[in-house]
Amino acid sequence: DAKTTQPNSMESNEEEPVHLPCNHSTISGTDYIHWYRQLPSQGPEYVIHGLTSNVNNRMASLAIAEDRKSSTLILHRATLRDAAVYYCILRLHTGANSKLTFGKGITLSVRP
Amino acid sequence: EAEVAQSPRYKITEKSQAVAFWCDPISGHATLYWYRQILGQGPELLVQFQDESVVDDSQLPKDRFSAERLKGVDSTLKIQPAELGDSAMYLCASSPQQGNNSPLHFGNGTRLTVT
């Protein structure tokens, strides 16, 4: 499986934008970039995914580099509730091998 | 919004005892996953079902772990005998279908402590 690399942790201030980086230099053409987050004492929660173009939804934006070797999850206005572990995951589009393989993720802390 | 239900929420058991976890996926979701999460690490896939069939159990320690989804709806994960190293969070997830980038919906897990 292609791997992703994320910093261990990041701090942000409440109500400010947050940019969470992810490197995936061995990404293949059929890999989608997925982001999940896990709040304390809860299961992971889907955030967003994309292939080549930037994506926006109600939770976040995903900016994908032109060569697809890196991506950035953008939280436009951090709240205390956004404090969580964020996982960047590469996932094949279809088939039995399209499982999610989690790394350690990046722990986001939000300061009031 | 529909949720994945798991029980129990917490379980304490002694080593060498048997323990079982139950998961009820979102109605209509054909694919069901069991993950194990050790403290400080990301979840690790143990087994994946498509309806009642096992699609991937390559990471399931089959000497002590078993999983079933007899009617293709709810599922049970069993450990017998439990070992100290099995202490972890056991997460169940479901998705409408395999692949096609259907997001996984996770339950809040069962936290197992083996003493």
Short mmCIF file of C-alpha atoms in Angstrom, two decimals:
data_model
loop_
_atom_site.label_atom_id
_atom_site.label_comp_id
_atom_site.label_asym_id
_atom_site.label_seq_id
_atom_site.Cartn_x
_atom_site.Cartn_y
_atom_site.Cartn_z
CA ASP A 1 0.00 0.00 0.00
CA ALA A 2 1.18 3.52 -0.75
CA LYS A 3 2.06 5.35 2.46
CA THR A 4 1.36 8.81 3.77
CA THR A 5 3.54 10.97 6.04
CA GLN A 6 2.08 13.47 8.48
CA PRO A 7 3.61 15.57 11.28
CA ASN A 8 2.90 14.17 14.72
CA SER A 9 1.08 17.22 16.01
CA MET A 10 -0.02 20.77 15.31
CA GLU A 11 -1.45 23.61 17.37
CA SER A 12 -3.87 26.27 16.22
CA ASN A 13 -5.91 29.10 17.65
CA GLU A 14 -9.66 29.08 17.79
CA GLU A 15 -11.39 30.84 14.89
CA GLU A 16 -8.25 30.80 12.75
CA PRO A 17 -7.67 28.67 9.64
CA VAL A 18 -5.73 25.43 9.98
CA HIS A 19 -3.69 23.74 7.26
CA LEU A 20 -2.88 20.07 7.90
CA PRO A 21 -0.22 18.72 5.51
CA CYS A 22 0.16 15.20 4.15
CA ASN A 23 2.91 13.78 1.94
CA HIS A 24 2.26 10.78 -0.31
CA SER A 25 5.13 10.66 -2.77
CA THR A 26 4.44 7.05 -3.85
CA ILE A 27 0.78 7.64 -4.71
CA SER A 28 -0.49 5.75 -7.73
CA GLY A 29 -2.91 6.98 -10.37
CA THR A 30 -5.80 4.97 -8.90
CA ASP A 31 -5.35 6.13 -5.29
CA TYR A 32 -7.86 8.52 -3.82
CA ILE A 33 -6.81 10.76 -0.92
CA HIS A 34 -9.12 10.38 2.08
CA TRP A 35 -9.19 12.26 5.37
CA TYR A 36 -10.82 11.02 8.54
CA ARG A 37 -10.71 12.49 12.02
CA GLN A 38 -11.14 10.93 15.43
CA LEU A 39 -12.39 12.92 18.38
CA PRO A 40 -11.49 11.73 21.88
CA SER A 41 -13.35 8.56 22.91
CA GLN A 42 -15.09 8.26 19.55
CA GLY A 43 -14.67 6.26 16.37
CA PRO A 44 -13.15 7.87 13.28
CA GLU A 45 -15.35 10.19 11.22
CA TYR A 46 -15.15 10.77 7.46
CA VAL A 47 -14.08 14.30 6.53
CA ILE A 48 -13.40 14.52 2.79
CA HIS A 49 -11.77 12.78 -0.16
CA GLY A 50 -10.47 13.67 -3.62
CA LEU A 51 -8.48 12.44 -6.61
CA THR A 52 -6.92 15.36 -8.50
CA SER A 53 -9.04 18.46 -8.12
CA ASN A 54 -9.49 20.48 -4.96
CA VAL A 55 -12.64 19.56 -3.04
CA ASN A 56 -14.88 21.47 -0.65
CA ASN A 57 -17.61 20.32 1.69
CA ARG A 58 -19.31 21.63 4.80
CA MET A 59 -16.54 20.33 7.06
CA ALA A 60 -13.34 21.23 5.23
CA SER A 61 -11.46 21.78 1.99
CA LEU A 62 -8.90 19.49 0.41
CA ALA A 63 -6.13 21.02 -1.66
CA ILE A 64 -4.22 18.52 -3.82
CA ALA A 65 -0.85 19.33 -5.35
CA GLU A 66 -0.62 19.20 -9.12
CA ASP A 67 1.75 16.20 -9.00
CA ARG A 68 -0.49 14.58 -6.33
CA LYS A 69 2.52 13.88 -4.11
CA SER A 70 1.08 15.98 -1.32
CA SER A 71 -2.21 17.39 -0.09
CA THR A 72 -3.49 19.76 2.58
CA LEU A 73 -6.65 19.56 4.63
CA ILE A 74 -7.95 23.04 5.38
CA LEU A 75 -10.25 23.86 8.27
CA HIS A 76 -11.36 27.38 7.50
CA ARG A 77 -12.18 28.42 11.04
CA ALA A 78 -11.02 26.12 13.81
CA THR A 79 -13.27 25.52 16.79
CA LEU A 80 -12.51 23.72 20.04
CA ARG A 81 -14.55 20.81 18.72
CA ASP A 82 -12.04 20.36 15.87
CA ALA A 83 -9.38 19.15 18.32
CA ALA A 84 -8.82 15.57 17.15
CA VAL A 85 -6.47 13.17 15.42
CA TYR A 86 -6.63 13.66 11.65
CA TYR A 87 -5.72 10.76 9.36
CA CYS A 88 -4.63 11.15 5.75
CA ILE A 89 -5.17 7.85 3.91
CA LEU A 90 -4.68 6.62 0.34
CA ARG A 91 -7.42 4.33 -0.88
CA LEU A 92 -7.82 2.39 -4.13
CA HIS A 93 -11.00 3.31 -5.99
CA THR A 94 -12.66 -0.08 -6.21
CA GLY A 95 -12.35 -3.71 -5.28
CA ALA A 96 -11.48 -5.68 -2.19
CA ASN A 97 -8.21 -3.81 -1.83
CA SER A 98 -10.01 -0.53 -1.31
CA LYS A 99 -9.77 -0.88 2.46
CA LEU A 100 -8.68 2.02 4.65
CA THR A 101 -5.22 1.62 6.16
CA PHE A 102 -4.69 4.12 8.97
CA GLY A 103 -1.35 5.56 10.05
CA LYS A 104 -0.77 7.43 13.32
CA GLY A 105 -2.32 10.65 12.05
CA ILE A 106 -1.69 14.20 13.20
CA THR A 107 -2.99 15.40 16.56
CA LEU A 108 -4.54 18.85 16.27
CA SER A 109 -4.83 20.98 19.40
CA VAL A 110 -6.97 24.13 19.35
CA ARG A 111 -6.23 26.95 21.79
CA PRO A 112 -9.14 29.11 23.00
CA GLU B 1 -28.64 10.34 11.25
CA ALA B 2 -28.28 6.55 11.38
CA GLU B 3 -25.36 5.23 13.40
CA VAL B 4 -23.34 2.06 13.79
CA ALA B 5 -24.21 0.51 17.13
CA GLN B 6 -21.66 -1.39 19.20
CA SER B 7 -21.93 -3.13 22.55
CA PRO B 8 -20.73 -3.31 25.16
CA ARG B 9 -19.08 0.09 25.41
CA TYR B 10 -16.55 -1.20 27.93
CA LYS B 11 -15.44 -4.72 28.81
CA ILE B 12 -13.02 -5.94 31.46
CA THR B 13 -12.02 -9.58 31.37
CA GLU B 14 -9.32 -11.78 32.79
CA LYS B 15 -6.74 -13.35 30.55
CA SER B 16 -7.67 -16.80 29.21
CA GLN B 17 -11.37 -15.92 29.34
CA ALA B 18 -13.60 -15.61 26.28
CA VAL B 19 -15.03 -12.26 25.22
CA ALA B 20 -17.40 -11.17 22.46
CA PHE B 21 -18.31 -7.87 20.87
CA TRP B 22 -21.42 -7.06 18.87
CA CYS B 23 -21.97 -4.63 16.01
CA ASP B 24 -25.13 -3.52 14.23
CA PRO B 25 -24.25 -1.59 11.05
CA ILE B 26 -26.31 1.10 9.39
CA SER B 27 -29.34 -0.48 7.72
CA GLY B 28 -28.65 -1.46 4.13
CA HIS B 29 -24.86 -1.30 4.42
CA ALA B 30 -23.43 -4.36 2.71
CA THR B 31 -19.83 -3.95 3.84
CA LEU B 32 -18.81 -4.33 7.47
CA TYR B 33 -15.35 -3.92 9.00
CA TRP B 34 -13.80 -4.72 12.37
CA TYR B 35 -10.77 -2.66 13.38
CA ARG B 36 -8.55 -2.82 16.46
CA GLN B 37 -6.97 0.35 17.84
CA ILE B 38 -4.16 0.18 20.36
CA LEU B 39 -3.71 3.30 22.45
CA GLY B 40 -1.70 5.93 20.59
CA GLN B 41 -1.95 4.23 17.21
CA GLY B 42 -4.33 4.33 14.26
CA PRO B 43 -6.98 1.65 13.75
CA GLU B 44 -5.82 -1.63 12.20
CA LEU B 45 -8.19 -3.68 10.02
CA LEU B 46 -8.92 -7.14 11.40
CA VAL B 47 -11.66 -8.40 9.08
CA GLN B 48 -13.89 -7.15 6.27
CA PHE B 49 -17.26 -8.63 5.26
CA GLN B 50 -19.22 -8.18 2.08
CA ASP B 51 -22.74 -9.26 3.08
CA GLU B 52 -22.15 -12.53 4.97
CA SER B 53 -18.84 -13.38 3.26
CA VAL B 54 -15.35 -12.61 4.55
CA VAL B 55 -13.46 -10.52 1.99
CA ASP B 56 -10.27 -9.92 3.96
CA ASP B 57 -9.15 -11.49 7.23
CA SER B 58 -5.43 -11.44 6.56
CA GLN B 59 -4.70 -9.51 9.77
CA LEU B 60 -7.03 -11.51 12.01
CA PRO B 61 -5.16 -13.71 14.53
CA LYS B 62 -7.16 -16.79 13.66
CA ASP B 63 -5.83 -18.92 16.49
CA ARG B 64 -7.83 -16.88 18.98
CA PHE B 65 -10.05 -14.47 17.06
CA SER B 66 -13.18 -15.27 15.10
CA ALA B 67 -15.79 -13.13 13.39
CA GLU B 68 -19.13 -13.89 11.87
CA ARG B 69 -21.95 -12.12 10.08
CA LEU B 70 -24.38 -14.95 9.59
CA LYS B 71 -27.33 -13.13 8.01
CA GLY B 72 -25.31 -10.36 6.45
CA VAL B 73 -26.57 -7.81 8.94
CA ASP B 74 -25.12 -7.65 12.46
CA SER B 75 -21.78 -9.13 13.37
CA THR B 76 -19.93 -10.62 16.32
CA LEU B 77 -16.19 -10.60 17.01
CA LYS B 78 -14.94 -13.15 19.52
CA ILE B 79 -11.63 -13.64 21.31
CA GLN B 80 -10.85 -16.92 23.03
CA PRO B 81 -8.70 -17.01 25.04
CA ALA B 82 -8.04 -13.34 25.70
CA GLU B 83 -4.44 -12.24 26.27
CA LEU B 84 -3.06 -9.13 27.96
CA GLY B 85 -1.97 -7.76 24.58
CA ASP B 86 -5.56 -7.78 23.34
CA SER B 87 -6.35 -4.73 25.46
CA ALA B 88 -7.47 -2.16 22.91
CA MET B 89 -10.45 -0.39 21.36
CA TYR B 90 -12.41 -2.57 18.94
CA LEU B 91 -14.16 -0.52 16.29
CA CYS B 92 -16.85 -1.59 13.87
CA ALA B 93 -17.56 0.29 10.64
CA SER B 94 -19.93 -0.11 7.72
CA SER B 95 -20.32 1.30 4.23
CA PRO B 96 -22.99 0.98 1.56
CA GLN B 97 -20.79 -1.07 -0.72
CA GLN B 98 -17.25 -2.21 -1.19
CA GLY B 99 -14.90 0.26 -2.78
CA ASN B 100 -16.27 3.09 -4.93
CA ASN B 101 -14.97 5.42 -2.23
CA SER B 102 -18.07 4.98 -0.09
CA PRO B 103 -17.15 6.58 3.23
CA LEU B 104 -16.89 4.29 6.24
CA HIS B 105 -19.20 5.00 9.15
CA PHE B 106 -17.68 4.00 12.48
CA GLY B 107 -19.27 3.13 15.77
CA ASN B 108 -17.81 4.41 19.04
CA GLY B 109 -16.16 1.10 19.78
CA THR B 110 -15.78 -1.35 22.62
CA ARG B 111 -12.86 -0.68 24.94
CA LEU B 112 -11.43 -3.99 26.13
CA THR B 113 -9.18 -4.32 29.15
CA VAL B 114 -7.62 -7.70 29.82
CA THR B 115 -6.26 -8.19 33.35
#
